[in-house]
mmCIF file of C-alpha atoms and ligand atoms in Angstrom:
data_model
loop_
_atom_site.group_PDB
_atom_site.id
_atom_site.type_symbol
_atom_site.label_atom_id
_atom_site.label_comp_id
_atom_site.label_asym_id
_atom_site.label_seq_id
_atom_site.Cartn_x
_atom_site.Cartn_y
_atom_site.Cartn_z
ATOM 1 C CA MET A 33 32.567 -9.034 -0.960
ATOM 2 C CA ILE A 34 30.471 -11.313 -3.155
ATOM 3 C CA VAL A 35 27.213 -9.383 -2.965
ATOM 4 C CA SER A 36 27.216 -5.917 -4.549
ATOM 5 C CA LYS A 37 27.142 -2.839 -2.326
ATOM 6 C CA LYS A 38 23.752 -1.805 -3.696
ATOM 7 C CA VAL A 39 22.091 -5.121 -2.982
ATOM 8 C CA SER A 40 23.782 -5.775 0.347
ATOM 9 C CA GLU A 41 22.328 -2.501 1.623
ATOM 10 C CA ILE A 42 18.730 -3.709 1.210
ATOM 11 C CA SER A 43 17.143 -4.308 4.623
ATOM 12 C CA PRO A 44 15.550 -7.680 5.257
ATOM 13 C CA SER A 45 11.785 -7.354 5.596
ATOM 14 C CA LEU A 46 10.737 -6.970 9.252
ATOM 15 C CA THR A 47 7.217 -7.920 8.248
ATOM 16 C CA LEU A 48 8.397 -11.266 6.930
ATOM 17 C CA GLU A 49 10.474 -11.829 10.067
ATOM 18 C CA ILE A 50 7.444 -11.488 12.371
ATOM 19 C CA THR A 51 5.309 -13.588 10.031
ATOM 20 C CA ALA A 52 7.964 -16.327 10.052
ATOM 21 C CA LYS A 53 8.086 -16.311 13.875
ATOM 22 C CA ALA A 54 4.278 -16.540 14.045
ATOM 23 C CA LYS A 55 4.286 -19.408 11.512
ATOM 24 C CA LYS A 56 6.867 -21.298 13.551
ATOM 25 C CA MET A 57 4.744 -20.913 16.691
ATOM 26 C CA LYS A 58 1.664 -22.140 14.833
ATOM 27 C CA ALA A 59 3.610 -25.160 13.571
ATOM 28 C CA GLU A 60 4.472 -25.932 17.199
ATOM 29 C CA GLY A 61 0.746 -26.015 17.989
ATOM 30 C CA ILE A 62 0.596 -22.572 19.634
ATOM 31 C CA SER A 63 -2.461 -20.492 18.756
ATOM 32 C CA VAL A 64 -1.501 -17.205 17.095
ATOM 33 C CA ILE A 65 -3.877 -14.611 15.626
ATOM 34 C CA GLY A 66 -2.110 -12.926 12.716
ATOM 35 C CA PHE A 67 -2.829 -9.203 12.403
ATOM 36 C CA GLY A 68 -0.018 -8.869 9.892
ATOM 37 C CA ALA A 69 -1.869 -9.618 6.620
ATOM 38 C CA GLY A 70 -1.140 -7.295 3.719
ATOM 39 C CA GLU A 71 -3.653 -8.786 1.309
ATOM 40 C CA PRO A 72 -7.454 -9.159 1.169
ATOM 41 C CA ASP A 73 -8.635 -12.425 2.766
ATOM 42 C CA PHE A 74 -11.113 -13.043 -0.067
ATOM 43 C CA ASN A 75 -10.854 -15.524 -2.890
ATOM 44 C CA THR A 76 -10.332 -14.038 -6.330
ATOM 45 C CA PRO A 77 -13.913 -13.818 -7.729
ATOM 46 C CA GLU A 78 -15.152 -16.710 -9.826
ATOM 47 C CA TYR A 79 -15.674 -14.635 -13.008
ATOM 48 C CA ILE A 80 -11.958 -13.763 -13.020
ATOM 49 C CA ILE A 81 -10.869 -17.340 -12.378
ATOM 50 C CA ASN A 82 -13.095 -18.502 -15.260
ATOM 51 C CA SER A 83 -11.479 -15.937 -17.509
ATOM 52 C CA ALA A 84 -8.007 -17.290 -16.651
ATOM 53 C CA LYS A 85 -9.226 -20.828 -17.456
ATOM 54 C CA LYS A 86 -10.456 -19.549 -20.805
ATOM 55 C CA ALA A 87 -7.053 -17.955 -21.463
ATOM 56 C CA LEU A 88 -5.464 -21.368 -20.973
ATOM 57 C CA ASP A 89 -8.064 -23.128 -23.113
ATOM 58 C CA ILE A 90 -7.568 -20.784 -26.054
ATOM 59 C CA GLY A 91 -3.796 -21.003 -25.770
ATOM 60 C CA PHE A 92 -3.223 -17.456 -24.592
ATOM 61 C CA THR A 93 0.068 -18.611 -23.167
ATOM 62 C CA LYS A 94 2.695 -16.886 -25.283
ATOM 63 C CA TYR A 95 4.641 -13.633 -25.103
ATOM 64 C CA THR A 96 2.503 -10.511 -25.316
ATOM 65 C CA PRO A 97 3.776 -6.986 -26.047
ATOM 66 C CA ALA A 98 6.268 -6.182 -23.273
ATOM 67 C CA SER A 99 4.202 -3.344 -21.820
ATOM 68 C CA GLY A 100 0.955 -5.353 -21.816
ATOM 69 C CA THR A 101 -1.779 -6.401 -24.223
ATOM 70 C CA VAL A 102 -3.711 -3.711 -26.070
ATOM 71 C CA GLU A 103 -6.949 -5.150 -24.619
ATOM 72 C CA LEU A 104 -5.774 -4.766 -21.025
ATOM 73 C CA LYS A 105 -4.354 -1.317 -21.673
ATOM 74 C CA LYS A 106 -7.691 -0.242 -23.175
ATOM 75 C CA ALA A 107 -9.484 -1.579 -20.090
ATOM 76 C CA ILE A 108 -7.065 0.429 -17.921
ATOM 77 C CA VAL A 109 -7.584 3.592 -20.006
ATOM 78 C CA ASN A 110 -11.356 3.150 -19.475
ATOM 79 C CA LYS A 111 -10.842 2.593 -15.756
ATOM 80 C CA PHE A 112 -8.879 5.840 -15.423
ATOM 81 C CA LEU A 113 -11.571 7.717 -17.329
ATOM 82 C CA LYS A 114 -14.505 6.191 -15.429
ATOM 83 C CA ASP A 115 -13.079 6.221 -11.899
ATOM 84 C CA ASN A 116 -10.704 9.176 -11.921
ATOM 85 C CA GLY A 117 -11.717 11.379 -14.853
ATOM 86 C CA LEU A 118 -8.196 10.992 -16.256
ATOM 87 C CA VAL A 119 -7.724 10.816 -20.016
ATOM 88 C CA TYR A 120 -4.805 8.690 -21.211
ATOM 89 C CA ASP A 121 -3.793 7.185 -24.514
ATOM 90 C CA VAL A 122 -3.061 3.426 -24.504
ATOM 91 C CA ASN A 123 0.599 4.258 -25.149
ATOM 92 C CA GLN A 124 0.786 5.981 -21.787
ATOM 93 C CA ILE A 125 -0.046 2.768 -19.928
ATOM 94 C CA VAL A 126 2.522 0.154 -18.882
ATOM 95 C CA VAL A 127 1.393 -3.113 -17.293
ATOM 96 C CA SER A 128 3.912 -4.841 -15.029
ATOM 97 C CA SER A 129 4.239 -7.842 -12.725
ATOM 98 C CA GLY A 130 2.553 -6.202 -9.744
ATOM 99 C CA ALA A 131 2.323 -2.594 -8.604
ATOM 100 C CA LYS A 132 5.617 -3.034 -6.790
ATOM 101 C CA SER A 133 7.272 -3.503 -10.161
ATOM 102 C CA SER A 134 5.438 -0.485 -11.561
ATOM 103 C CA LEU A 135 6.754 1.607 -8.666
ATOM 104 C CA TYR A 136 10.315 0.456 -9.211
ATOM 105 C CA HIS A 137 10.098 1.237 -12.913
ATOM 106 C CA ALA A 138 8.582 4.645 -12.221
ATOM 107 C CA ILE A 139 11.410 5.515 -9.831
ATOM 108 C CA CYS A 140 14.111 4.235 -12.205
ATOM 109 C CA ALA A 141 12.596 6.190 -15.073
ATOM 110 C CA ILE A 142 12.892 9.616 -13.437
ATOM 111 C CA ILE A 143 15.668 9.383 -10.843
ATOM 112 C CA ASN A 144 19.318 10.119 -11.570
ATOM 113 C CA ASP A 145 22.058 9.312 -9.042
ATOM 114 C CA GLU A 146 21.733 11.441 -5.902
ATOM 115 C CA ASP A 147 18.363 12.928 -6.910
ATOM 116 C CA GLU A 148 16.269 13.429 -3.802
ATOM 117 C CA VAL A 149 12.958 11.682 -3.361
ATOM 118 C CA ILE A 150 10.610 12.929 -0.643
ATOM 119 C CA ILE A 151 8.942 10.145 1.312
ATOM 120 C CA PRO A 152 6.319 11.143 3.892
ATOM 121 C CA SER A 153 6.889 9.094 7.045
ATOM 122 C CA PRO A 154 5.378 6.711 8.120
ATOM 123 C CA TYR A 155 5.674 5.065 4.721
ATOM 124 C CA TRP A 156 5.165 1.709 3.028
ATOM 125 C CA LEU A 157 8.456 -0.047 3.746
ATOM 126 C CA THR A 158 9.277 -0.841 0.122
ATOM 127 C CA TYR A 159 9.604 2.798 -1.055
ATOM 128 C CA PRO A 160 13.002 3.558 0.515
ATOM 129 C CA GLU A 161 14.483 0.294 -0.721
ATOM 130 C CA LEU A 162 13.369 0.998 -4.287
ATOM 131 C CA VAL A 163 14.705 4.561 -4.194
ATOM 132 C CA ASN A 164 18.050 3.327 -2.845
ATOM 133 C CA LEU A 165 18.248 0.592 -5.487
ATOM 134 C CA ALA A 166 17.628 3.190 -8.187
ATOM 135 C CA GLY A 167 20.511 5.318 -6.855
ATOM 136 C CA GLY A 168 18.308 8.086 -5.456
ATOM 137 C CA LYS A 169 18.456 9.650 -2.014
ATOM 138 C CA CYS A 170 15.505 9.312 0.366
ATOM 139 C CA VAL A 171 14.405 12.412 2.209
ATOM 140 C CA PHE A 172 11.975 11.413 4.951
ATOM 141 C CA VAL A 173 9.480 13.931 6.230
ATOM 142 C CA GLU A 174 8.119 13.110 9.692
ATOM 143 C CA CYS A 175 4.467 13.916 9.242
ATOM 144 C CA GLY A 176 3.401 13.546 12.864
ATOM 145 C CA ALA A 177 0.193 12.409 14.553
ATOM 146 C CA GLU A 178 -1.200 15.984 14.719
ATOM 147 C CA ASN A 179 -2.051 15.846 11.026
ATOM 148 C CA SER A 180 -2.898 12.107 11.020
ATOM 149 C CA TYR A 181 0.543 11.374 9.560
ATOM 150 C CA LYS A 182 -0.251 13.154 6.282
ATOM 151 C CA ILE A 183 2.337 15.439 4.730
ATOM 152 C CA THR A 184 1.254 19.091 4.637
ATOM 153 C CA ALA A 185 2.063 21.512 1.839
ATOM 154 C CA GLU A 186 4.212 23.451 4.302
ATOM 155 C CA GLN A 187 6.233 20.355 5.293
ATOM 156 C CA LEU A 188 6.700 19.496 1.634
ATOM 157 C CA LYS A 189 7.876 22.994 0.779
ATOM 158 C CA ASN A 190 10.427 22.923 3.604
ATOM 159 C CA ALA A 191 11.833 19.569 2.451
ATOM 160 C CA ILE A 192 12.387 20.560 -1.180
ATOM 161 C CA THR A 193 15.930 21.433 -2.278
ATOM 162 C CA ASN A 194 17.406 22.007 -5.716
ATOM 163 C CA LYS A 195 18.096 18.251 -5.857
ATOM 164 C CA THR A 196 14.485 17.179 -5.236
ATOM 165 C CA LYS A 197 13.031 15.220 -8.137
ATOM 166 C CA CYS A 198 9.819 13.807 -6.771
ATOM 167 C CA LEU A 199 7.408 13.076 -3.955
ATOM 168 C CA ILE A 200 5.983 9.612 -3.343
ATOM 169 C CA LEU A 201 2.378 9.927 -2.287
ATOM 170 C CA ASN A 202 0.204 7.034 -1.101
ATOM 171 C CA SER A 203 -3.527 7.521 -0.566
ATOM 172 C CA PRO A 204 -5.377 5.554 0.829
ATOM 173 C CA ASN A 205 -2.317 4.907 2.933
ATOM 174 C CA ASN A 206 -0.467 1.840 4.104
ATOM 175 C CA PRO A 207 0.298 1.713 7.079
ATOM 176 C CA THR A 208 -1.913 4.481 8.499
ATOM 177 C CA GLY A 209 -5.232 3.934 6.675
ATOM 178 C CA VAL A 210 -5.610 7.691 6.149
ATOM 179 C CA VAL A 211 -6.955 9.277 2.967
ATOM 180 C CA TYR A 212 -5.852 12.659 1.621
ATOM 181 C CA SER A 213 -8.705 15.096 0.966
ATOM 182 C CA LYS A 214 -8.977 17.073 -2.249
ATOM 183 C CA GLU A 215 -8.080 20.290 -0.382
ATOM 184 C CA GLU A 216 -4.914 18.720 1.019
ATOM 185 C CA LEU A 217 -3.932 17.459 -2.424
ATOM 186 C CA VAL A 218 -4.610 20.829 -4.049
ATOM 187 C CA ALA A 219 -2.209 22.467 -1.571
ATOM 188 C CA ILE A 220 0.431 19.776 -2.198
ATOM 189 C CA ALA A 221 -0.018 20.071 -5.981
ATOM 190 C CA LYS A 222 0.495 23.825 -5.771
ATOM 191 C CA VAL A 223 3.891 23.321 -4.094
ATOM 192 C CA CYS A 224 4.882 20.648 -6.650
ATOM 193 C CA GLU A 225 4.084 23.024 -9.488
ATOM 194 C CA GLU A 226 5.852 25.999 -7.888
ATOM 195 C CA LYS A 227 8.979 23.932 -7.298
ATOM 196 C CA GLY A 228 8.797 21.868 -10.497
ATOM 197 C CA ILE A 229 8.781 18.375 -8.992
ATOM 198 C CA PHE A 230 7.164 15.085 -10.002
ATOM 199 C CA VAL A 231 4.778 12.909 -7.997
ATOM 200 C CA ILE A 232 4.624 9.137 -7.980
ATOM 201 C CA SER A 233 1.087 8.523 -6.766
ATOM 202 C CA ASP A 234 0.500 5.029 -5.387
ATOM 203 C CA GLU A 235 -3.259 4.503 -5.561
ATOM 204 C CA ILE A 236 -3.357 0.735 -5.050
ATOM 205 C CA TYR A 237 -5.939 0.969 -2.198
ATOM 206 C CA GLU A 238 -8.203 3.308 -4.182
ATOM 207 C CA LYS A 239 -11.234 1.019 -3.965
ATOM 208 C CA LEU A 240 -10.948 0.348 -0.242
ATOM 209 C CA ILE A 241 -12.285 3.581 1.139
ATOM 210 C CA TYR A 242 -14.969 4.166 3.795
ATOM 211 C CA GLU A 243 -17.442 6.644 5.249
ATOM 212 C CA ASN A 244 -17.742 9.783 3.139
ATOM 213 C CA GLU A 245 -14.163 9.728 1.877
ATOM 214 C CA VAL A 246 -13.614 10.213 -1.839
ATOM 215 C CA HIS A 247 -10.486 9.091 -3.633
ATOM 216 C CA VAL A 248 -8.879 11.892 -5.619
ATOM 217 C CA SER A 249 -5.876 11.333 -7.853
ATOM 218 C CA ILE A 250 -3.439 14.239 -7.649
ATOM 219 C CA ALA A 251 -2.941 13.872 -11.420
ATOM 220 C CA THR A 252 -6.434 15.328 -11.945
ATOM 221 C CA LEU A 253 -5.710 18.616 -10.223
ATOM 222 C CA SER A 254 -4.012 20.582 -13.025
ATOM 223 C CA ASP A 255 -2.396 20.230 -16.424
ATOM 224 C CA TYR A 256 0.970 20.498 -14.683
ATOM 225 C CA MET A 257 0.128 17.596 -12.355
ATOM 226 C CA LYS A 258 -1.104 15.424 -15.228
ATOM 227 C CA GLU A 259 2.248 15.993 -16.975
ATOM 228 C CA HIS A 260 4.280 15.397 -13.806
ATOM 229 C CA THR A 261 2.508 12.495 -12.104
ATOM 230 C CA ILE A 262 3.048 8.787 -12.558
ATOM 231 C CA VAL A 263 -0.100 7.100 -11.286
ATOM 232 C CA VAL A 264 0.444 3.559 -10.013
ATOM 233 C CA ASN A 265 -2.412 1.136 -9.436
ATOM 234 C CA GLY A 266 -3.198 -2.555 -9.936
ATOM 235 C CA VAL A 267 -5.643 -5.382 -9.465
ATOM 236 C CA SER A 268 -3.987 -6.918 -6.382
ATOM 237 C CA LYS A 269 -6.082 -5.257 -3.672
ATOM 238 C CA SER A 270 -9.225 -4.215 -5.612
ATOM 239 C CA TYR A 271 -9.971 -7.662 -6.997
ATOM 240 C CA SER A 272 -8.141 -9.747 -4.403
ATOM 241 C CA MET A 273 -5.585 -10.847 -7.006
ATOM 242 C CA THR A 274 -2.317 -10.474 -5.088
ATOM 243 C CA GLY A 275 -0.842 -13.689 -6.454
ATOM 244 C CA TRP A 276 -1.623 -12.901 -10.086
ATOM 245 C CA ARG A 277 0.967 -10.116 -10.186
ATOM 246 C CA ILE A 278 -0.610 -7.426 -12.310
ATOM 247 C CA GLY A 279 0.093 -3.774 -11.606
ATOM 248 C CA TYR A 280 0.041 -0.832 -13.962
ATOM 249 C CA LEU A 281 1.023 2.790 -14.306
ATOM 250 C CA ALA A 282 -0.031 5.778 -16.365
ATOM 251 C CA ALA A 283 2.620 8.336 -17.196
ATOM 252 C CA PRO A 284 3.516 11.132 -19.618
ATOM 253 C CA LEU A 285 4.283 9.517 -22.982
ATOM 254 C CA ALA A 286 8.083 9.875 -22.886
ATOM 255 C CA ILE A 287 8.240 8.235 -19.457
ATOM 256 C CA ALA A 288 5.835 5.441 -20.409
ATOM 257 C CA LYS A 289 7.925 4.726 -23.523
ATOM 258 C CA ALA A 290 11.153 4.612 -21.501
ATOM 259 C CA ILE A 291 9.572 2.238 -18.979
ATOM 260 C CA SER A 292 8.272 -0.018 -21.771
ATOM 261 C CA SER A 293 11.800 -0.276 -23.205
ATOM 262 C CA MET A 294 13.251 -1.005 -19.785
ATOM 263 C CA GLN A 295 10.676 -3.696 -19.108
ATOM 264 C CA SER A 296 11.260 -5.265 -22.516
ATOM 265 C CA HIS A 297 14.778 -6.123 -21.296
ATOM 266 C CA THR A 298 14.110 -6.958 -17.649
ATOM 267 C CA THR A 299 10.936 -9.044 -17.365
ATOM 268 C CA SER A 300 9.277 -8.749 -20.799
ATOM 269 C CA ASN A 301 5.511 -8.961 -20.446
ATOM 270 C CA PRO A 302 3.748 -9.824 -17.204
ATOM 271 C CA CYS A 303 2.038 -13.253 -17.217
ATOM 272 C CA SER A 304 -0.254 -13.534 -20.270
ATOM 273 C CA ILE A 305 -2.939 -15.493 -18.391
ATOM 274 C CA SER A 306 -3.052 -12.928 -15.579
ATOM 275 C CA GLN A 307 -3.326 -10.132 -18.129
ATOM 276 C CA TYR A 308 -6.242 -11.859 -19.836
ATOM 277 C CA ALA A 309 -8.014 -12.350 -16.492
ATOM 278 C CA SER A 310 -7.246 -8.777 -15.382
ATOM 279 C CA THR A 311 -8.890 -7.416 -18.527
ATOM 280 C CA THR A 312 -12.031 -9.291 -17.512
ATOM 281 C CA ALA A 313 -11.613 -8.148 -13.896
ATOM 282 C CA LEU A 314 -11.692 -4.511 -14.981
ATOM 283 C CA GLU A 315 -14.309 -4.788 -17.730
ATOM 284 C CA ASP A 316 -16.964 -7.128 -16.367
ATOM 285 C CA GLU A 317 -19.737 -5.542 -14.304
ATOM 286 C CA GLU A 318 -19.274 -8.313 -11.731
ATOM 287 C CA GLY A 319 -16.195 -6.340 -10.659
ATOM 288 C CA ASP A 320 -18.098 -3.459 -9.077
ATOM 289 C CA LYS A 321 -20.363 -5.915 -7.249
ATOM 290 C CA PHE A 322 -17.401 -7.808 -5.851
ATOM 291 C CA ILE A 323 -15.662 -4.618 -4.726
ATOM 292 C CA ALA A 324 -18.841 -3.359 -3.016
ATOM 293 C CA LYS A 325 -19.217 -6.678 -1.154
ATOM 294 C CA MET A 326 -15.571 -6.756 -0.042
ATOM 295 C CA GLN A 327 -15.662 -3.115 1.000
ATOM 296 C CA LYS A 328 -18.777 -3.701 3.150
ATOM 297 C CA VAL A 329 -17.092 -6.563 5.009
ATOM 298 C CA PHE A 330 -13.913 -4.534 5.565
ATOM 299 C CA ASP A 331 -15.982 -1.579 6.763
ATOM 300 C CA GLU A 332 -17.776 -3.678 9.410
ATOM 301 C CA ARG A 333 -14.467 -5.002 10.701
ATOM 302 C CA ARG A 334 -12.930 -1.531 10.605
ATOM 303 C CA LYS A 335 -15.713 -0.020 12.719
ATOM 304 C CA TYR A 336 -15.674 -2.879 15.209
ATOM 305 C CA MET A 337 -11.934 -2.801 15.565
ATOM 306 C CA TYR A 338 -11.620 0.954 15.943
ATOM 307 C CA GLU A 339 -14.430 1.097 18.483
ATOM 308 C CA ARG A 340 -12.872 -1.598 20.629
ATOM 309 C CA LEU A 341 -9.371 -0.180 20.363
ATOM 310 C CA THR A 342 -10.507 3.283 21.467
ATOM 311 C CA LYS A 343 -11.733 1.709 24.738
ATOM 312 C CA ILE A 344 -8.351 0.209 25.625
ATOM 313 C CA PRO A 345 -6.393 2.519 27.931
ATOM 314 C CA TYR A 346 -2.911 3.872 27.108
ATOM 315 C CA ILE A 347 -3.114 3.274 23.369
ATOM 316 C CA LYS A 348 -4.099 5.763 20.654
ATOM 317 C CA PRO A 349 -5.541 4.233 17.491
ATOM 318 C CA LEU A 350 -5.803 6.439 14.411
ATOM 319 C CA GLN A 351 -9.253 6.229 12.830
ATOM 320 C CA PRO A 352 -8.741 4.483 9.505
ATOM 321 C CA LYS A 353 -10.633 5.744 6.444
ATOM 322 C CA GLY A 354 -9.097 3.522 3.793
ATOM 323 C CA ALA A 355 -7.100 0.320 3.051
ATOM 324 C CA PHE A 356 -7.399 -2.375 5.792
ATOM 325 C CA TYR A 357 -5.034 -1.309 8.555
ATOM 326 C CA VAL A 358 -5.271 0.396 11.938
ATOM 327 C CA PHE A 359 -2.197 2.317 13.053
ATOM 328 C CA ILE A 360 -1.898 2.604 16.821
ATOM 329 C CA ASP A 361 0.370 4.679 19.021
ATOM 330 C CA VAL A 362 1.432 2.339 21.844
ATOM 331 C CA SER A 363 4.388 4.391 23.051
ATOM 332 C CA ALA A 364 2.738 5.113 26.436
ATOM 333 C CA LEU A 365 3.463 1.456 27.214
ATOM 334 C CA TYR A 366 7.172 1.664 26.486
ATOM 335 C CA GLY A 367 9.331 1.098 29.533
ATOM 336 C CA LYS A 368 7.056 -1.693 30.832
ATOM 337 C CA GLU A 369 8.155 -5.303 31.115
ATOM 338 C CA PHE A 370 6.490 -8.515 30.000
ATOM 339 C CA ASN A 371 7.752 -12.060 30.715
ATOM 340 C CA GLY A 372 11.290 -10.764 30.973
ATOM 341 C CA ILE A 373 11.002 -8.689 27.776
ATOM 342 C CA LYS A 374 11.669 -5.010 28.425
ATOM 343 C CA ILE A 375 9.519 -3.028 26.026
ATOM 344 C CA THR A 376 11.708 -0.330 24.559
ATOM 345 C CA GLY A 377 10.053 0.210 21.187
ATOM 346 C CA SER A 378 7.685 -1.272 18.614
ATOM 347 C CA LEU A 379 9.921 -4.297 17.930
ATOM 348 C CA SER A 380 10.033 -5.514 21.537
ATOM 349 C CA PHE A 381 6.321 -4.639 21.828
ATOM 350 C CA ALA A 382 5.617 -6.960 18.862
ATOM 351 C CA ASP A 383 7.839 -9.661 20.389
ATOM 352 C CA ALA A 384 5.997 -9.514 23.709
ATOM 353 C CA ALA A 385 2.581 -9.478 21.962
ATOM 354 C CA LEU A 386 3.603 -12.613 20.098
ATOM 355 C CA GLN A 387 3.999 -14.351 23.455
ATOM 356 C CA CYS A 388 0.304 -13.602 24.050
ATOM 357 C CA GLY A 389 -0.616 -15.171 20.708
ATOM 358 C CA ILE A 390 -0.940 -11.997 18.594
ATOM 359 C CA ALA A 391 1.229 -11.258 15.575
ATOM 360 C CA LEU A 392 1.372 -7.580 14.635
ATOM 361 C CA ILE A 393 3.694 -5.374 12.611
ATOM 362 C CA PRO A 394 6.025 -3.006 14.511
ATOM 363 C CA GLY A 395 5.820 0.592 13.323
ATOM 364 C CA VAL A 396 9.596 0.850 13.083
ATOM 365 C CA ALA A 397 9.246 -1.078 9.800
ATOM 366 C CA PHE A 398 7.356 1.963 8.479
ATOM 367 C CA GLY A 399 9.615 4.575 10.057
ATOM 368 C CA GLU A 400 7.427 5.221 13.147
ATOM 369 C CA ASP A 401 8.672 3.394 16.216
ATOM 370 C CA LYS A 402 5.897 4.732 18.484
ATOM 371 C CA CYS A 403 3.269 2.737 16.634
ATOM 372 C CA ILE A 404 2.157 -0.724 15.551
ATOM 373 C CA ARG A 405 -0.008 -1.787 12.597
ATOM 374 C CA LEU A 406 -2.925 -4.183 12.848
ATOM 375 C CA SER A 407 -4.570 -5.493 9.688
ATOM 376 C CA TYR A 408 -8.285 -6.267 9.596
ATOM 377 C CA SER A 409 -7.948 -8.541 6.632
ATOM 378 C CA ILE A 410 -8.856 -11.524 8.832
ATOM 379 C CA SER A 411 -12.211 -13.004 9.888
ATOM 380 C CA MET A 412 -14.403 -11.216 12.423
ATOM 381 C CA GLU A 413 -13.996 -14.186 14.803
ATOM 382 C CA ASP A 414 -10.226 -13.829 14.649
ATOM 383 C CA ILE A 415 -10.484 -10.060 15.128
ATOM 384 C CA GLU A 416 -12.649 -10.567 18.232
ATOM 385 C CA GLU A 417 -10.345 -13.179 19.717
ATOM 386 C CA GLY A 418 -7.219 -11.242 18.722
ATOM 387 C CA LEU A 419 -8.521 -8.061 20.340
ATOM 388 C CA ASN A 420 -9.414 -9.968 23.534
ATOM 389 C CA ARG A 421 -5.811 -11.123 23.671
ATOM 390 C CA PHE A 422 -4.519 -7.659 22.837
ATOM 391 C CA GLU A 423 -6.622 -6.083 25.591
ATOM 392 C CA ASN A 424 -5.386 -8.670 28.114
ATOM 393 C CA PHE A 425 -1.832 -8.047 26.999
ATOM 394 C CA VAL A 426 -2.140 -4.290 27.505
ATOM 395 C CA ASN A 427 -3.825 -4.836 30.900
ATOM 396 C CA LYS A 428 -1.017 -7.166 31.984
ATOM 397 C CA LEU A 429 1.553 -4.559 30.965
ATOM 398 C CA ASN A 430 -0.173 -2.082 33.212
ATOM 399 C CA ALA A 431 -0.720 -4.437 36.138
HETATM 400 C C1 PLP B 297 1.125 0.815 -0.551
HETATM 401 C C2 PLP B 297 1.352 -0.362 -1.431
HETATM 402 N N1 PLP B 297 1.742 -0.166 -2.706
HETATM 403 C C3 PLP B 297 1.984 -1.192 -3.533
HETATM 404 C C4 PLP B 297 1.821 -2.497 -3.118
HETATM 405 C C5 PLP B 297 2.197 -3.608 -4.071
HETATM 406 O O1 PLP B 297 1.149 -4.205 -4.729
HETATM 407 P P1 PLP B 297 1.424 -5.462 -5.684
HETATM 408 O O2 PLP B 297 1.077 -6.679 -4.890
HETATM 409 O O3 PLP B 297 0.481 -5.254 -6.844
HETATM 410 O O4 PLP B 297 2.835 -5.459 -6.106
HETATM 411 C C6 PLP B 297 1.413 -2.758 -1.805
HETATM 412 C C7 PLP B 297 1.296 -4.146 -1.337
HETATM 413 O O5 PLP B 297 1.244 -4.456 -0.163
HETATM 414 C C8 PLP B 297 1.168 -1.671 -0.937
HETATM 415 O O6 PLP B 297 0.785 -1.857 0.329
#
């Protein structure tokens, strides 16, 4: 075999597959509303773009330190202090080419072959692939709709063995849109401490949070957690900078140092221009204004979407409190037929929906075949039209 065993075992992205089908239909002149988006539909704010132009003008186009510029790391240290009450030294910060990279580095830094990594399911589809690539073993915990798909302390305790190294936690969550409360995190932290495990805490949707929810980083909950948590975050979602590829992590010093060394041989520094602009993104007061504006728009769409979805029979949407996704149990419709497609799970459901001009992500991609994910990172007009189509589709299934 030409391709290595490790790499050949990576699953192709189901999300990309659906998106490609939808694109093809659009190219053929068929109207498709895409509910698949995984990035904010806002332009990167002007003040950040201007900063990148300045970086080019002043020739900030060379290698930087592999783990990121001191200026950006200082801005990140300040962010952690201001937003999360977490105190880090600049040497504990590593900036990478996107949070995805930070996650991969974090996993590689603490996982030995066959170490078990607990992944609450449903999960963001990249986690298992990264754990497998790093040689670890995924242990999925089915969290269940009863607790809004959040892992409980009890479930965590039951999943831990003497091979467990860490838990991957994601709040606000993709794909479910749920947010862990402080009480839930305290209970989880207690188990982690009792059993001596690490947490990789993916907080990339921190700023997209609604109603009275408050984002709490598990690293703040005790000295043990601070010493055993790698916090991952980035500018992609908060500042609508997905294409700029800047993510970062904060970790205990020894881990941060190891990751810096690793990165110095794999990618070297992330793009110098993006780092310069990200420093401005985090430091300039325009940032908070932009986030507040974006959050307000997402919140309006979220409310509208959830309200409409709750009125559609047979489906059970989960009320989202963060990120920009609605996770919906559509399993009551399985067994129905549409245009010759027998709906047996979330994949065939997504295929049939596509025939009605709606692209959505099947839950099987996230480990939950009963559900689908709709993103509200599209215009209100598209949401309205898309939901009209969705409602018609569900009604036709039941006719
Ligand atoms: C839960 C989660 N973590 C991490 C990322 C990766 O972010 P980045 O674009 O900075 O690599 C995403 C992107 O979709 C995500 O949904």
